[in-house]
mmCIF file with all atom_site columns, C-alpha atoms in Angstrom:
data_model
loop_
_atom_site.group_PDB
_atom_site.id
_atom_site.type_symbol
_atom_site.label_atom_id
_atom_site.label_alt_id
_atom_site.label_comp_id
_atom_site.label_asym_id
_atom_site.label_entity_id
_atom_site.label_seq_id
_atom_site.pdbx_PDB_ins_code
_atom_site.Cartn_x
_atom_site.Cartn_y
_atom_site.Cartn_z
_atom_site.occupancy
_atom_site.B_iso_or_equiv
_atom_site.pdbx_formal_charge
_atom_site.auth_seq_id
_atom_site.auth_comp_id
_atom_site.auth_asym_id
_atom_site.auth_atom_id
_atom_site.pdbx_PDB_model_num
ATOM 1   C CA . UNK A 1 1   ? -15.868 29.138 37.975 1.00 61.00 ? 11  UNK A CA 1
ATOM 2   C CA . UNK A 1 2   ? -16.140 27.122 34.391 1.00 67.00 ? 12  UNK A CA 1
ATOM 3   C CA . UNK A 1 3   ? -19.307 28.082 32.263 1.00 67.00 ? 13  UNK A CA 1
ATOM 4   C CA . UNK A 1 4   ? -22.184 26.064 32.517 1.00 68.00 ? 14  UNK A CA 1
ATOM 5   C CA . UNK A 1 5   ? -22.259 23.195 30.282 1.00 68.00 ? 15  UNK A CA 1
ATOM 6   C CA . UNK A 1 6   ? -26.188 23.417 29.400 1.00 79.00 ? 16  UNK A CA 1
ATOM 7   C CA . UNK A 1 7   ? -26.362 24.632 26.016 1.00 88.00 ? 17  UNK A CA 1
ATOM 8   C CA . UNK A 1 8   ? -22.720 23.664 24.785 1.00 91.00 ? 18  UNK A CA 1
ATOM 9   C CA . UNK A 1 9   ? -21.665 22.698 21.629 1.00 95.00 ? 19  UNK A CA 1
ATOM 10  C CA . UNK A 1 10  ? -18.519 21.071 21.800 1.00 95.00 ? 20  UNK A CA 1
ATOM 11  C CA . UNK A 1 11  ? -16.526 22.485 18.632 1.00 95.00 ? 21  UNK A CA 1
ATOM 12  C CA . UNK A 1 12  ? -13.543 20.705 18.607 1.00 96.00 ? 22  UNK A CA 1
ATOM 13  C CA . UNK A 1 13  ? -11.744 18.564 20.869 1.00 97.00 ? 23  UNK A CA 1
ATOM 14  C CA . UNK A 1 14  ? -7.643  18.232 20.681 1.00 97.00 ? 24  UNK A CA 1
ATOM 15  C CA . UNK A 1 15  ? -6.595  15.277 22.056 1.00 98.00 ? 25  UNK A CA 1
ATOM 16  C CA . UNK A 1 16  ? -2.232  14.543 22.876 1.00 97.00 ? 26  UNK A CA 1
ATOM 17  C CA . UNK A 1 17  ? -0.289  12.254 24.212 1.00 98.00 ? 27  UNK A CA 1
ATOM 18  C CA . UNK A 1 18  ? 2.543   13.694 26.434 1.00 97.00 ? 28  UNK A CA 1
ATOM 19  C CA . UNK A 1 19  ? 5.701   11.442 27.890 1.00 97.00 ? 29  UNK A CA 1
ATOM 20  C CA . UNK A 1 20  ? 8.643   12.147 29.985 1.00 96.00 ? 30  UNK A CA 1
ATOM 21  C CA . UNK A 1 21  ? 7.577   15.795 31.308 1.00 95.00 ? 31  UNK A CA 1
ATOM 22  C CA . UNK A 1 22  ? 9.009   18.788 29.942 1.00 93.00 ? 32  UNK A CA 1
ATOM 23  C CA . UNK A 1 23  ? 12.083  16.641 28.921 1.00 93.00 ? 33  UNK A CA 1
ATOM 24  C CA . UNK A 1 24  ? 9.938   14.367 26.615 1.00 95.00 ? 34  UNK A CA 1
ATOM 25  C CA . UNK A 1 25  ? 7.777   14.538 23.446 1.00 97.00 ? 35  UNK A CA 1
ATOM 26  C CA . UNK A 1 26  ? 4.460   15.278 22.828 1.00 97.00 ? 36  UNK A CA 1
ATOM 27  C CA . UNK A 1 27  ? 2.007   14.067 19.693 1.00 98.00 ? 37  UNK A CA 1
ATOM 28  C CA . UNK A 1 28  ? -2.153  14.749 18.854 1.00 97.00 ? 38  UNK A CA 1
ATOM 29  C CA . UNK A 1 29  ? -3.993  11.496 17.995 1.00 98.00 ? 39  UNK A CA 1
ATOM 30  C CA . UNK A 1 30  ? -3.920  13.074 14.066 1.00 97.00 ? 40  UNK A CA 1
ATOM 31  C CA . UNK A 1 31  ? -0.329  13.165 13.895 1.00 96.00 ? 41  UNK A CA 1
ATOM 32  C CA . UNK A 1 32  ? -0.422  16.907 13.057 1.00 97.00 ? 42  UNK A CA 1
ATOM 33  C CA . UNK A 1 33  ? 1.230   17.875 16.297 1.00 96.00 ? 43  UNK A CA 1
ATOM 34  C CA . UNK A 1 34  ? 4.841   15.870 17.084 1.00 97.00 ? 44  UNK A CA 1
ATOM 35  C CA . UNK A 1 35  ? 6.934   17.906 19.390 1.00 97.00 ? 45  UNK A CA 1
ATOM 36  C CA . UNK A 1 36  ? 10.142  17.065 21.510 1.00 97.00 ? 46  UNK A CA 1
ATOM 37  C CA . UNK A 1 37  ? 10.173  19.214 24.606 1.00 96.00 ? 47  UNK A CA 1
ATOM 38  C CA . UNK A 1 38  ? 13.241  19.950 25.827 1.00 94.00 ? 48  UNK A CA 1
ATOM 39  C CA . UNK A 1 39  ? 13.188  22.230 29.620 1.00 91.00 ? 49  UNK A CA 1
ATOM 40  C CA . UNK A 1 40  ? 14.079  26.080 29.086 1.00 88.00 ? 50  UNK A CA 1
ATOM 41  C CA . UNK A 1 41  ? 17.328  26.963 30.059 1.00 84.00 ? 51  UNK A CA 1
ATOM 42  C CA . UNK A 1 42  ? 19.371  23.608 29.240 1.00 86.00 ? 52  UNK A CA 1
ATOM 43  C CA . UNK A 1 43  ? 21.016  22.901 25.841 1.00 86.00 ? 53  UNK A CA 1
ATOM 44  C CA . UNK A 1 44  ? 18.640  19.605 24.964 1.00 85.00 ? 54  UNK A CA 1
ATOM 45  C CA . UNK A 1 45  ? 16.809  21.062 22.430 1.00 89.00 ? 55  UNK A CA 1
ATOM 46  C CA . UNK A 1 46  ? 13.025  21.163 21.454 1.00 94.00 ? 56  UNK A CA 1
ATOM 47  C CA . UNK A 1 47  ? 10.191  23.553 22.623 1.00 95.00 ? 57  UNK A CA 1
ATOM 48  C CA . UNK A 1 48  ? 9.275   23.975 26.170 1.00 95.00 ? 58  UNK A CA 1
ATOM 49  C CA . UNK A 1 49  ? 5.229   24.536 27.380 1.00 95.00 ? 59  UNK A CA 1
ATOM 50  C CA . UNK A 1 50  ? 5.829   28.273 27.861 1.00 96.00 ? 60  UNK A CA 1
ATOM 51  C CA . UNK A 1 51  ? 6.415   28.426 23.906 1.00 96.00 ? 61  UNK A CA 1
ATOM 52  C CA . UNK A 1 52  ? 3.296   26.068 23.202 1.00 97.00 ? 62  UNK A CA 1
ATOM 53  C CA . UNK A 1 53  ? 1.359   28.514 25.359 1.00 97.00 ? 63  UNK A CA 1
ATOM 54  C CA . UNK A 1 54  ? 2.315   31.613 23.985 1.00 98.00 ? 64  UNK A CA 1
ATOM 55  C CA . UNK A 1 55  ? 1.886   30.424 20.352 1.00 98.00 ? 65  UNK A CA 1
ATOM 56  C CA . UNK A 1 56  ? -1.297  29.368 21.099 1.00 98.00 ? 66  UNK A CA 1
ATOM 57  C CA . UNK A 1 57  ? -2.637  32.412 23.057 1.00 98.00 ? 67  UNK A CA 1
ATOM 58  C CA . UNK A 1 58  ? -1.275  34.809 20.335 1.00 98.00 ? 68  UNK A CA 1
ATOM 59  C CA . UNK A 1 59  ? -2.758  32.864 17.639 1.00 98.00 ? 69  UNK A CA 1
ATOM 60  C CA . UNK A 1 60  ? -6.260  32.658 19.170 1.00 98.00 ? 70  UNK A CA 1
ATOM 61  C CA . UNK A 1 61  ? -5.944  36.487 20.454 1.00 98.00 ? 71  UNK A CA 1
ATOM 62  C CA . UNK A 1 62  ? -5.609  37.098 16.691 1.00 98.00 ? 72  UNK A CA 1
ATOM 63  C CA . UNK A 1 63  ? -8.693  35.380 15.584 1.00 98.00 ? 73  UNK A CA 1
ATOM 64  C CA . UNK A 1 64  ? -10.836 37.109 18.286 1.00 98.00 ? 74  UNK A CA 1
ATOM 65  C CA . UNK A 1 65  ? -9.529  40.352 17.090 1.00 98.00 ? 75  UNK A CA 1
ATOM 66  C CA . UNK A 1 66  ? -10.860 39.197 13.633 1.00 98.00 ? 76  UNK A CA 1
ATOM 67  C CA . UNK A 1 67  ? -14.103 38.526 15.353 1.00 98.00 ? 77  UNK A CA 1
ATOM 68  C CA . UNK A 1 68  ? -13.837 42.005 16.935 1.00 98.00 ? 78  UNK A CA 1
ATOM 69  C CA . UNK A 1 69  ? -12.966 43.573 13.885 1.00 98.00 ? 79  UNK A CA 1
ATOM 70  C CA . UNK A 1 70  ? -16.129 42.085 11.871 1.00 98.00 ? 80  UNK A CA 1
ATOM 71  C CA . UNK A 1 71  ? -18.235 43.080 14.490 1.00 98.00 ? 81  UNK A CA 1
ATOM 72  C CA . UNK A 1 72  ? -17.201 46.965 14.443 1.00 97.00 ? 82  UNK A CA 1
ATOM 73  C CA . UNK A 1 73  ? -17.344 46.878 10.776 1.00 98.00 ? 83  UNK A CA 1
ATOM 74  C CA . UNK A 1 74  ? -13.541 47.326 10.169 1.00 98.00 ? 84  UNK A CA 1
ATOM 75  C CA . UNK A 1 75  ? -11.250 45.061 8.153  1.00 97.00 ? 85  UNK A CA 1
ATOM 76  C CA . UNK A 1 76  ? -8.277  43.286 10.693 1.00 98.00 ? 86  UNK A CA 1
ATOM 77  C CA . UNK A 1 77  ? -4.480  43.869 8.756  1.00 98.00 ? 87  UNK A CA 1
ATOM 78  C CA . UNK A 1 78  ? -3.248  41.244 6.909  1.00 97.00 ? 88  UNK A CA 1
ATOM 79  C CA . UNK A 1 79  ? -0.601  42.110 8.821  1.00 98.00 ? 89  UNK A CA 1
ATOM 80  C CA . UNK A 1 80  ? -1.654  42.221 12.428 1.00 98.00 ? 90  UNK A CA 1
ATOM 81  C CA . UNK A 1 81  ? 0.850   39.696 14.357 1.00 98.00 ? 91  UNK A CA 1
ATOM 82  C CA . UNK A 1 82  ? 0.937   39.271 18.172 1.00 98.00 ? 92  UNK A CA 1
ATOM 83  C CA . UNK A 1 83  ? 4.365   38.822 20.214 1.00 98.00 ? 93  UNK A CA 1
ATOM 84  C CA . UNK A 1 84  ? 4.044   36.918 22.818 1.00 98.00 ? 94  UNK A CA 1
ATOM 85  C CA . UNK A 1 85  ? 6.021   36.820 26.204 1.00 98.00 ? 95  UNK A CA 1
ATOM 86  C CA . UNK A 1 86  ? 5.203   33.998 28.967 1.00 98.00 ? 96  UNK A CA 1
ATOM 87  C CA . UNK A 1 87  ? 7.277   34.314 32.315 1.00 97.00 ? 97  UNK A CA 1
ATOM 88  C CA . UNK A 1 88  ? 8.034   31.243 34.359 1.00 96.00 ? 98  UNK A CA 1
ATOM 89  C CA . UNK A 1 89  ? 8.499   32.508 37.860 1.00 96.00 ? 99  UNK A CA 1
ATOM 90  C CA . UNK A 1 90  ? 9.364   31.189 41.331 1.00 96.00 ? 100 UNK A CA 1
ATOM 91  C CA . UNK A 1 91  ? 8.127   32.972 44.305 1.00 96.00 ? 101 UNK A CA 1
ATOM 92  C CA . UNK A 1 92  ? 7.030   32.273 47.811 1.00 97.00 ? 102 UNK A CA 1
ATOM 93  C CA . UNK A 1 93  ? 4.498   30.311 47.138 1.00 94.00 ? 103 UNK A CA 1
ATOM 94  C CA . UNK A 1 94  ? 6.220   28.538 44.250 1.00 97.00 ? 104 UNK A CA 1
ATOM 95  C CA . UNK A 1 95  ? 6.084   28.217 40.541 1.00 96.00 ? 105 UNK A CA 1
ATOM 96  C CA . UNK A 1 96  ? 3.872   30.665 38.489 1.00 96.00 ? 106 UNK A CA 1
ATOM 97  C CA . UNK A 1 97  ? 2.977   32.166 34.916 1.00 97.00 ? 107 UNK A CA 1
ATOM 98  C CA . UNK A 1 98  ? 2.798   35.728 33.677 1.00 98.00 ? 108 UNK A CA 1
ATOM 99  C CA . UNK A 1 99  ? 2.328   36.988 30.322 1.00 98.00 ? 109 UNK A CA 1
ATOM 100 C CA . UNK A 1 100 ? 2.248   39.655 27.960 1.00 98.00 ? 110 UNK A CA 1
ATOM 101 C CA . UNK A 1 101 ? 1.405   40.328 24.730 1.00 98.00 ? 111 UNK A CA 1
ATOM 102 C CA . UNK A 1 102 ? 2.716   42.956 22.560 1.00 98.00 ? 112 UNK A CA 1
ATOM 103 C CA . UNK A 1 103 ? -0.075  43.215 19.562 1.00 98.00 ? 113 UNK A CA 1
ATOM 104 C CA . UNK A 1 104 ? 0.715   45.093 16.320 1.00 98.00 ? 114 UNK A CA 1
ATOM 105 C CA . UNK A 1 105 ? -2.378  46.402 13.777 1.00 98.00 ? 115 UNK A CA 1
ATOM 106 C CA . UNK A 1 106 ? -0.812  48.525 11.402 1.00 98.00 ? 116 UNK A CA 1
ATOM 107 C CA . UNK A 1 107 ? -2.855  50.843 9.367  1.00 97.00 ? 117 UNK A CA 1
ATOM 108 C CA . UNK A 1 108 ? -5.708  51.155 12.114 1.00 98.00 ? 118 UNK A CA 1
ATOM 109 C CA . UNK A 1 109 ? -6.571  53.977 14.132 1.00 98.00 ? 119 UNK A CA 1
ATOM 110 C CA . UNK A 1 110 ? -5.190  53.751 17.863 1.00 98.00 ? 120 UNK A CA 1
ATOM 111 C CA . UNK A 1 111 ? -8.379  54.046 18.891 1.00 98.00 ? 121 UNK A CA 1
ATOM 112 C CA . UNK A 1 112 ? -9.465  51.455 16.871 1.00 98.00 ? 122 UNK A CA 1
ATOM 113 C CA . UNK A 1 113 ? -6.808  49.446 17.613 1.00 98.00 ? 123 UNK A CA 1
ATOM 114 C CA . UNK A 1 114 ? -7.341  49.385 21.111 1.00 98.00 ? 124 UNK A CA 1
ATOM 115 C CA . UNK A 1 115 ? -10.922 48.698 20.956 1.00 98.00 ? 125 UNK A CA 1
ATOM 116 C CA . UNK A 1 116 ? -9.641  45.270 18.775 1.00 98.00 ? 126 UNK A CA 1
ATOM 117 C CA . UNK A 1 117 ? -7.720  44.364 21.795 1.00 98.00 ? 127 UNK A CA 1
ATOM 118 C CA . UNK A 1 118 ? -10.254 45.110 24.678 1.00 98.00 ? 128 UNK A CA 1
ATOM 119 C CA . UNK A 1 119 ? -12.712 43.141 22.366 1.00 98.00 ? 129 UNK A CA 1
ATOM 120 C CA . UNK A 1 120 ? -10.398 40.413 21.777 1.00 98.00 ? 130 UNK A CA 1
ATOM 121 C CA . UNK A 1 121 ? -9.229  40.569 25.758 1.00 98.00 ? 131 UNK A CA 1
ATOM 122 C CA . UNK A 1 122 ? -12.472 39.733 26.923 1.00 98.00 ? 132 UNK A CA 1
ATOM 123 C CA . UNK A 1 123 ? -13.726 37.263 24.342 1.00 98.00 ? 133 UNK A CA 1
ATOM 124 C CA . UNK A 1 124 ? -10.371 35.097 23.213 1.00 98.00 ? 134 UNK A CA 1
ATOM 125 C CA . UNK A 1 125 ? -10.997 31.596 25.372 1.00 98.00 ? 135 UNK A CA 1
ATOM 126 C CA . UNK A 1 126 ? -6.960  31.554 26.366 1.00 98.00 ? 136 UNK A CA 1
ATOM 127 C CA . UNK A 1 127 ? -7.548  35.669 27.368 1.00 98.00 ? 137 UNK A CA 1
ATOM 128 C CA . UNK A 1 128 ? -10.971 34.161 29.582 1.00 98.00 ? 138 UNK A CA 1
ATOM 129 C CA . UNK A 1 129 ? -8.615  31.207 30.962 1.00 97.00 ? 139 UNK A CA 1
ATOM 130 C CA . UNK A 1 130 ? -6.163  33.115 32.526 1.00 96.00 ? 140 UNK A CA 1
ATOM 131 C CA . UNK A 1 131 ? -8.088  36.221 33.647 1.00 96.00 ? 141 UNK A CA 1
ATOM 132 C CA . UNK A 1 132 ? -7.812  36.366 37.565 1.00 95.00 ? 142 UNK A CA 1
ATOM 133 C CA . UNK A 1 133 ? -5.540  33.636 37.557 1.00 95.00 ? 143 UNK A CA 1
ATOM 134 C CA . UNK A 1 134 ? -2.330  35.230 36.215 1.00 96.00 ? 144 UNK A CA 1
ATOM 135 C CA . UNK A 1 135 ? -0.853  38.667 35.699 1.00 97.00 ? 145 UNK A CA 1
ATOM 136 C CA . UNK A 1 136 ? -1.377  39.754 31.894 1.00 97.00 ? 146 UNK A CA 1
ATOM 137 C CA . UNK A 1 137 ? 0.212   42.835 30.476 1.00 97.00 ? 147 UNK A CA 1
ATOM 138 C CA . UNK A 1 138 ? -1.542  44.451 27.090 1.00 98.00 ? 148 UNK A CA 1
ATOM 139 C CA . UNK A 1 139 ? 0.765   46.933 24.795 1.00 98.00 ? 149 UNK A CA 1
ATOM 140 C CA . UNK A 1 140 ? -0.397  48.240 21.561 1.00 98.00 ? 150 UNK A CA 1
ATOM 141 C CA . UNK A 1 141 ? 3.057   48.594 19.235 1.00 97.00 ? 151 UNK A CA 1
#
């Protein structure tokens, strides 16, 4: 169920233009964004939504480990990266997602590190989007 919307401030909208599908090219309204999409697998080239997703979820996962960090009093690494995997798969009931993402914090405490993640697990918006929805494997490396 989405959030309420009483009491919402709207941060910041993105706003793209998508033609032709996964084959096609996509573009935000400031011309910051201009991607050809090209379908995973084939040899046409250009990124695929699987690739936009994963960039995006590791790069927001990282910022809400900043948050995290901040709020524990510890300093995030300069360093601290997330790899992302995102799975297209085909079962029964047809086409599906699954992720995973392999987050690196060098210098911290395990323990420290992990409580980054959890943090960041439960507050990152793309971690919130797809919990319940989609299987989502953690790993500390």
């Amino acid at each position: 169920m989405p959030p309420t919307t009483d009491h919402v401030q709207v941060l910041y909208t993105a706003h793209t233009h998508t033609t032709g599908g996964r084959d096609g090219r996509g573009q935000s309204d400031d011309s910051r964004l201009d991607v050809q999409l090209g379908s995973p697998g084939t040899s046409r080239p250009g990124t695929n939504p699987e690739q936009l997703f994963a960039v995006g979820w590791s790069a927001c996962f990282i910022g809400a480990m900043g948050l995290a960090a901040h709020a524990i009093g510890v300093r995030l690494p300069a360093e601290a990266a997330v790899d992302a995997s995102v799975d297209l798969n085909k079962g029964a009931d047809g086409y599906f997602l699954s992720a995973k993402l392999r987050v690196s914090l060098p210098g911290l405490p395990r323990d420290t590190a992990y409580e980054l993640i959890k943090r960041a697990h439960e507050t990152c918006p793309y971690s919130k989007m797809t919990r319940g929805n989609i299987n989502v494997g953690l790993e500390l490396v």
